[in-house]
Tab-separated table of C-alpha atoms in Angstrom:
chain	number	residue	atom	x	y	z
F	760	UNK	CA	78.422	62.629	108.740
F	761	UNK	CA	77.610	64.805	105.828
F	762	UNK	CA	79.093	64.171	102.531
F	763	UNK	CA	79.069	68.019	101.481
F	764	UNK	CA	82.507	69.607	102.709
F	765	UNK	CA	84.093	73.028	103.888
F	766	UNK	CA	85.301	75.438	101.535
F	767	UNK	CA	87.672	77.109	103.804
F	768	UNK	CA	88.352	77.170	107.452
F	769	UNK	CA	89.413	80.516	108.933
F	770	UNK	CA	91.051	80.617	112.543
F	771	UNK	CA	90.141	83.723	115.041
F	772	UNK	CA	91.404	85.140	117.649
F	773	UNK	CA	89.464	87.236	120.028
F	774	UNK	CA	92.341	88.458	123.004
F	775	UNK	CA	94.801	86.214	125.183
F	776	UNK	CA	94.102	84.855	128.338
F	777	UNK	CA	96.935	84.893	131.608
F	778	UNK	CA	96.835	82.187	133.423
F	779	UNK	CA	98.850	79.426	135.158
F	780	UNK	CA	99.155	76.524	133.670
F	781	UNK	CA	97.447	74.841	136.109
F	782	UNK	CA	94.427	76.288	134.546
F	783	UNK	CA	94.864	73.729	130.882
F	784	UNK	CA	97.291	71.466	132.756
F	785	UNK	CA	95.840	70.690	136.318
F	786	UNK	CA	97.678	67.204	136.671
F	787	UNK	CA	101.080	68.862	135.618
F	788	UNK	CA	103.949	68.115	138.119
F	789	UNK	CA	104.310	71.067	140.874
F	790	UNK	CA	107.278	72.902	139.395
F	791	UNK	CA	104.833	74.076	136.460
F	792	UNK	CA	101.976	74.187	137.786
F	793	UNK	CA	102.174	78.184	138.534
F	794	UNK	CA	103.697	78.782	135.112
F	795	UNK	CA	102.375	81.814	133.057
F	796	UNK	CA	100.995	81.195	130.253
F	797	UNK	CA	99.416	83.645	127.378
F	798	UNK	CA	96.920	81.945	126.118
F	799	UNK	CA	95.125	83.033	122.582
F	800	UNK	CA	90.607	83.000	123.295
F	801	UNK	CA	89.731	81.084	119.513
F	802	UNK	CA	87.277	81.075	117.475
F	803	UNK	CA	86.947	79.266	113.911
F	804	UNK	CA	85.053	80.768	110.710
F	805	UNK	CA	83.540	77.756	108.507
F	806	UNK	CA	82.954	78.581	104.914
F	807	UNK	CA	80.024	75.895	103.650
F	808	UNK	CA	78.260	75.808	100.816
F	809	UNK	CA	75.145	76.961	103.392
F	810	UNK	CA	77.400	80.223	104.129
F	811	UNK	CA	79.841	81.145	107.027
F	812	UNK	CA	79.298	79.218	110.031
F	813	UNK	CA	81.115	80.309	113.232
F	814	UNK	CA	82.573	78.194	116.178
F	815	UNK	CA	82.495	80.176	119.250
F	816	UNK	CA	81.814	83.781	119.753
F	817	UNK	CA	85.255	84.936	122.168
F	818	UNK	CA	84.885	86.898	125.337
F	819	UNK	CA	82.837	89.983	126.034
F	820	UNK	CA	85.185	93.229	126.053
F	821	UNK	CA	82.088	95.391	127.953
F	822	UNK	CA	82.986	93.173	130.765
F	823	UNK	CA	86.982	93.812	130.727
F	824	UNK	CA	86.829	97.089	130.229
F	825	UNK	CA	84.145	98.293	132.300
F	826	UNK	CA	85.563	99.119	135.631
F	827	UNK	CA	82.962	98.056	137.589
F	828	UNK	CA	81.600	94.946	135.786
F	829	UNK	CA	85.328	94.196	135.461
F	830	UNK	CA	85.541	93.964	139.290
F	831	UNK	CA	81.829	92.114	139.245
F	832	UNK	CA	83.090	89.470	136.801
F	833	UNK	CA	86.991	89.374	136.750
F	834	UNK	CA	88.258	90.590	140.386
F	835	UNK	CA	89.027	87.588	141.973
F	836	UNK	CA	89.894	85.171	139.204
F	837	UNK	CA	93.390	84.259	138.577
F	838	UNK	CA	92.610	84.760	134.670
F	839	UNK	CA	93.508	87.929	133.222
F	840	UNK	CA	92.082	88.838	129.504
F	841	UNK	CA	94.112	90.803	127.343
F	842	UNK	CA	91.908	91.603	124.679
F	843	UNK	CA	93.357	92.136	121.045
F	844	UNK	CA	92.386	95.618	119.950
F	845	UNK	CA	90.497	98.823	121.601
F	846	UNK	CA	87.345	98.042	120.034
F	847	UNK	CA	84.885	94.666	119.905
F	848	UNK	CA	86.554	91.692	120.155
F	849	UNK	CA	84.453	89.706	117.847
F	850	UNK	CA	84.019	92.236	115.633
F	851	UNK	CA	87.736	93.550	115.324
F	852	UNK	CA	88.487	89.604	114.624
F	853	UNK	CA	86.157	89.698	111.604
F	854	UNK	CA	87.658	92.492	110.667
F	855	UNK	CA	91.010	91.321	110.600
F	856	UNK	CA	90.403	88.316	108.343
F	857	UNK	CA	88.246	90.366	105.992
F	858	UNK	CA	84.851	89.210	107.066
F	859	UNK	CA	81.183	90.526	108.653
F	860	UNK	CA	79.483	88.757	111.415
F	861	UNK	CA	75.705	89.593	109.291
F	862	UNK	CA	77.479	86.974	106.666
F	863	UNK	CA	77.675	83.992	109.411
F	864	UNK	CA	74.360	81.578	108.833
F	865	UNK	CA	74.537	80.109	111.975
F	866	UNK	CA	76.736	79.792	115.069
F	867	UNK	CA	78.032	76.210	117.677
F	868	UNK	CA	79.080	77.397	121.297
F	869	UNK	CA	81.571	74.621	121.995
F	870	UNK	CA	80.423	75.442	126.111
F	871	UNK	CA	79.506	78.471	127.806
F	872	UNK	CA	82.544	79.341	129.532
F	873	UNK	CA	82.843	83.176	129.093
F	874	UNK	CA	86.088	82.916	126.906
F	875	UNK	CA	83.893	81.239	124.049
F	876	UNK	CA	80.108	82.793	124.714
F	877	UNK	CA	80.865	86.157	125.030
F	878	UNK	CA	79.714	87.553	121.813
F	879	UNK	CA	76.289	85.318	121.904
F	880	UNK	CA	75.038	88.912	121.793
F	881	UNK	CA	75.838	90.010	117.758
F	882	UNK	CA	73.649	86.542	117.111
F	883	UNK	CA	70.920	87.057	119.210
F	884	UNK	CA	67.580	87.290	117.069
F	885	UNK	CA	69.608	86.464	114.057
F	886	UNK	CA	70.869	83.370	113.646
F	887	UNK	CA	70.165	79.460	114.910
F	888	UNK	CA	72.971	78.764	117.688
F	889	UNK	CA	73.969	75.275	117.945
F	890	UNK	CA	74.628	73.878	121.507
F	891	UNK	CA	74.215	70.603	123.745
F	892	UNK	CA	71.249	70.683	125.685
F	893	UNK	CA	73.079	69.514	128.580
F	894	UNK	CA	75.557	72.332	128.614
F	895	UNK	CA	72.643	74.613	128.421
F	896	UNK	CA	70.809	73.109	131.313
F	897	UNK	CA	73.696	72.971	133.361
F	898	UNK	CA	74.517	76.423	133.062
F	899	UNK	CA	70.531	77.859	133.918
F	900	UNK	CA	69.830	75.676	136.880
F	901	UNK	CA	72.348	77.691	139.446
F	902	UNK	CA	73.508	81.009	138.367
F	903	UNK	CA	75.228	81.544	141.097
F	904	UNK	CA	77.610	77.787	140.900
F	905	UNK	CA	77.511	78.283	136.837
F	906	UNK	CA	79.374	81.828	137.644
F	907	UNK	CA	81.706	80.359	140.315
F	908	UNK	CA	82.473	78.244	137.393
F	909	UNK	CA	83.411	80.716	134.988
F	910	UNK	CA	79.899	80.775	133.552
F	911	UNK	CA	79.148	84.519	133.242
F	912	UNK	CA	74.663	84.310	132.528
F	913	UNK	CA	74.515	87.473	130.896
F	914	UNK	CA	76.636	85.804	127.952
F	915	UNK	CA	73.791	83.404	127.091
F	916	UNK	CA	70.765	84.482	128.944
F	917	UNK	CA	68.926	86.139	126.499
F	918	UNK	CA	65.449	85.341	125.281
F	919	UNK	CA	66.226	85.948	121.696
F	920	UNK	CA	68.657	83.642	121.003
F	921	UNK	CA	67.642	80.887	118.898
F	922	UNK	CA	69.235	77.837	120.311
F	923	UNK	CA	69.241	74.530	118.872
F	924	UNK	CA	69.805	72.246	121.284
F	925	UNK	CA	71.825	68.675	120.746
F	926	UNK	CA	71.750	65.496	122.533
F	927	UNK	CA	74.788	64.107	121.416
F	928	UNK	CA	76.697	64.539	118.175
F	929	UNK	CA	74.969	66.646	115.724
F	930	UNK	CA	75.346	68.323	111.904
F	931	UNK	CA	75.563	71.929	112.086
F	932	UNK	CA	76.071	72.768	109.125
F	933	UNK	CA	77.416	70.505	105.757
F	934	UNK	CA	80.402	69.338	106.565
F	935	UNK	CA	80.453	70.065	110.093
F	936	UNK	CA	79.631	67.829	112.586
F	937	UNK	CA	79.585	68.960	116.359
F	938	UNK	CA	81.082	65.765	118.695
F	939	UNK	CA	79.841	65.005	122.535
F	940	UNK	CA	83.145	65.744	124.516
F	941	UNK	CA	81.767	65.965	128.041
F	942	UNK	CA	83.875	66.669	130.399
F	943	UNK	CA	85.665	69.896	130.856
F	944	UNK	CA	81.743	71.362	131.382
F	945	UNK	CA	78.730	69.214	131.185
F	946	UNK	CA	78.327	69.685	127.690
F	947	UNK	CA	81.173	70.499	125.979
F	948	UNK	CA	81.381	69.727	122.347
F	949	UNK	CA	83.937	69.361	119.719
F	950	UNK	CA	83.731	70.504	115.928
F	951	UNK	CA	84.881	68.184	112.971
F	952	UNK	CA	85.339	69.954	109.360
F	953	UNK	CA	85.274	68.039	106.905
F	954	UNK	CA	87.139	69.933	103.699
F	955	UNK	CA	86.434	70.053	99.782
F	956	UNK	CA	88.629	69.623	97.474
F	957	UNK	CA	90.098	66.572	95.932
F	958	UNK	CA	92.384	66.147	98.124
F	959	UNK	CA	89.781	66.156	100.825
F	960	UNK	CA	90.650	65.999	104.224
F	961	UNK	CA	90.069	68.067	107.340
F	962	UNK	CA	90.307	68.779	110.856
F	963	UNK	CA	88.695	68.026	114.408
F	964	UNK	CA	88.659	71.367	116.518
F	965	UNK	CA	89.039	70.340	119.931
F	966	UNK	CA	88.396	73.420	122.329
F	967	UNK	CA	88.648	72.609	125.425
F	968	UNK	CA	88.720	69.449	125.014
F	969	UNK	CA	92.145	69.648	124.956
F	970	UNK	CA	94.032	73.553	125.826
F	971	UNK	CA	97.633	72.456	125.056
F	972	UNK	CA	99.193	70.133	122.482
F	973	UNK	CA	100.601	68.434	125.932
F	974	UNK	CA	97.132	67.734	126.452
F	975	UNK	CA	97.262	65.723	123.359
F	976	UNK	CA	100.545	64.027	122.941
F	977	UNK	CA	100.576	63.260	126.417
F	978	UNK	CA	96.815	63.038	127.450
F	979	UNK	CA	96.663	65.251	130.503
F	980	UNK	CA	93.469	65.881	131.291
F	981	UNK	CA	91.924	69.261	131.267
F	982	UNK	CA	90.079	71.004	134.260
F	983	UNK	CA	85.998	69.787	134.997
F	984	UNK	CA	83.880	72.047	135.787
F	985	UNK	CA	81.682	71.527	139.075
F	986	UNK	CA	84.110	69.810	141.229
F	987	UNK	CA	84.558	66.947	138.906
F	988	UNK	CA	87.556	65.563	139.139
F	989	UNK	CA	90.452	65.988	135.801
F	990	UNK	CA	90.547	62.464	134.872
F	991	UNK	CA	86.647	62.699	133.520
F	992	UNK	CA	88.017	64.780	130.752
F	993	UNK	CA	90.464	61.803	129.437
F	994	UNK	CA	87.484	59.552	127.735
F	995	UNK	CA	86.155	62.630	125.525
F	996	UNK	CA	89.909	63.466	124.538
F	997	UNK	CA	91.003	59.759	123.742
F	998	UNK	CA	87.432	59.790	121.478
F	999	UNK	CA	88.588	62.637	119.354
F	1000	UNK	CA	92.823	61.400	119.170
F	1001	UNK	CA	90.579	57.776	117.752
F	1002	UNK	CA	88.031	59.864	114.884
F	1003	UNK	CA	91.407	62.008	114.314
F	1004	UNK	CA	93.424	58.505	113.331
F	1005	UNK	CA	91.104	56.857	111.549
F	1006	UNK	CA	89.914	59.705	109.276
F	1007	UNK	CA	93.807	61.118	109.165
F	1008	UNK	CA	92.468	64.589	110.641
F	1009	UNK	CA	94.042	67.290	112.396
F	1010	UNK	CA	93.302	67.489	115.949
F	1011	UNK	CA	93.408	70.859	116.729
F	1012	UNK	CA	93.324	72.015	120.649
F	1013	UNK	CA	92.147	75.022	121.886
F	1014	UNK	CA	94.319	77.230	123.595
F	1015	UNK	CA	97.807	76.408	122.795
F	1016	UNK	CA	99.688	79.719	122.590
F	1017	UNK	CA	102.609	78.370	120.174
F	1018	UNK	CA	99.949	76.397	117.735
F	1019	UNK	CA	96.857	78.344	117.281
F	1020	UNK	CA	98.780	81.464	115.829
F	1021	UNK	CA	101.134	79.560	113.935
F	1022	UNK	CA	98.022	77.200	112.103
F	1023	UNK	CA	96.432	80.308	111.775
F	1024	UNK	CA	99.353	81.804	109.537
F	1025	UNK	CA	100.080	78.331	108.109
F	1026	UNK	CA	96.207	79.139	106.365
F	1027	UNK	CA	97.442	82.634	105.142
F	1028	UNK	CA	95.083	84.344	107.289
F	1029	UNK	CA	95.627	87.543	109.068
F	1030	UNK	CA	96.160	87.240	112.736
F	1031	UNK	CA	97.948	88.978	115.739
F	1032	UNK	CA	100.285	87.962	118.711
C-alpha cells in the first residue's frame, strides 16, 4: 500500500435506482424479497496529491431518456433509473459538489455494470482508466450474455479509452489501492482510501461488494453475475469486513439508500435525495 494519503474524499451521486430488494439482497427471506427499494447509483471523488481521481462514472442518461434506446436497454428489466437532474448525470454530480470532470487524473470502474460505467464516455481519450483485466474480458467475450447481465457494451466499448488493466489488487493512485472482490461480476473490485492528516485513517469503498449495510452486518451475499450462485460473493465481502478491522476503516457499501446520503452530508458535501 502506498504511504502517500487522500486529501479529501467526496461522495457522488449520479440518480436512484428502483428495484426489489431481491436485487442487493437475493438470499433475503420471501416476505422482502419484492420490497421497493430507492437505491442512490455512487460514485466517489478522490483528492490525491496526483489530482482528483474518480471511482466510477454513474449511469448513462442518453440511454434513460431516449425513448427508443430506453426500450433497447431498459424495457424489460425490473430496474428503473431515476436520474437526479434534467441534464448529464455525471456532469450535474460534479457540478453539485463544486467540481469539473477535465480536473480528474485518472478514473477505477469498480465493474462494468451500467449503473457504474456509464459515463466511461467524458474519459475516453483523456485519462488512464483503472480496471481488472478479468472484468474486462468477461464483459467483451459475449455481448449478447454481458447485456443479459446488465452489461450495456456501448458503456465501455470504445477504442479510445485508455485502460489499465489489473490482475489483482493494484495502486491507482497514492493512497488508493483498488482490492480483488470477485464475485458479484468476474472482476469486481473494491477501493481503499487511505486519508492524510494526523489523525490518519480512512475508508474501504465497497460497491457492490456489498449494496446494503445488511449485507455487511449480516453477510448476505450479493447477486453473481452469469448464473453464479450468491454465496460466491461471501469470500470477497468477509476479505474487506477483515482489511476494514485490522486497519480500523470504514467499510462503506454501495447502494444503501439510508447510508450513502447521510455519509455524504456527514462530509459537508452537497448532495440530493
Amino acid at each position: 500500500m502506498s504511504q502517500a494519503r487522500v486529501r479529501r474524499v467526496v461522495p457522488l451521486i449520479f440518480g436512484w435506482e428502483h428495484l426489489p430488494k431481491r436485487s442487493s439482497v437475493p438470499l433475503a427471506p420471501p416476505s422482502e424479497r419484492d420490497r421497493p427499494m430507492r437505491e442512490p447509483i455512487p460514485g466517489v471523488l478522490v483528492e490525491t496529491s496526483a489530482g482528483w481521481v474518480l471511482l466510477d462514472t454513474g449511469v448513462s442518461g442518453a440511454l434513460v431518456r431516449d425513448r427508443w434506446l430506453a426500450e433497447r436497454f431498459w424495457g424489460s428489466r425490473p430496474t428503473k433509473i431515476e436520474l437526479a437532474t434534467a441534464g448529464d448525470p455525471l456532469e450535474d454530480a460534479f457540478t453539485l459538489v463544486g467540481a469539473d470532470p477535465r480536473q480528474v487524473v485518472a478514473v477505477a470502474i469498480s465493474h462494468l455494470h451500467n449503473d457504474h460505467a456509464g459515463g466511461l464516455r467524458h474519459f475516453a481519450g483523456r485519462v488512464p482508466v483503472h480496471i481488472q483485466r478479468r472484468e474486462l474480458e468477461a464483459a467483451l467475450r459475449d455481448p449478447v450474455l454481458s447485456e443479459r447481465n446488465a452489461m450495456f457494451r456501448i458503456d465501455f466499448d470504445d477504442p479510445r479509452i485508455d485502460w489499465r488493466l489489473a490482475d489483482g489488487d493494484a495502486e491507482i493512485a497514492p493512497g488508493v489501492t483498488a482490492l480483488l472482490t470477485a464475485g458479484h461480476t468476474p472482476g469486481h473490485q473494491s477501493f481503499l482510501v487511505e486519508l492524510d492528516g494526523d489523525a490518519g485513517g480512512g475508508y474501504i469503498f465497497a460497491f457492490d461488494a456489498a449494496d446494503l449495510q445488511e449485507n455487511i452486518d449480516q453477510e448476505q451475499p450479493v447477486t453473481a453475475a452469469f448464473g453464479q450462485p450468491p454465496e460466491i460473493t461471501l469470500p470477497p465481502l468477509r476479505r474487506l469486513k477483515a482489511i476494514a478491522a485490522e486497519r480500523r476503516y470504514r467499510l462503506v457499501p454501495g447502494h444503501d439508500p439510508q447510508l450513502w446520503p447521510a455519509f455524504t452530508e456527514e462530509l459537508g458535501v452537497p448532495t440530493r435525495r
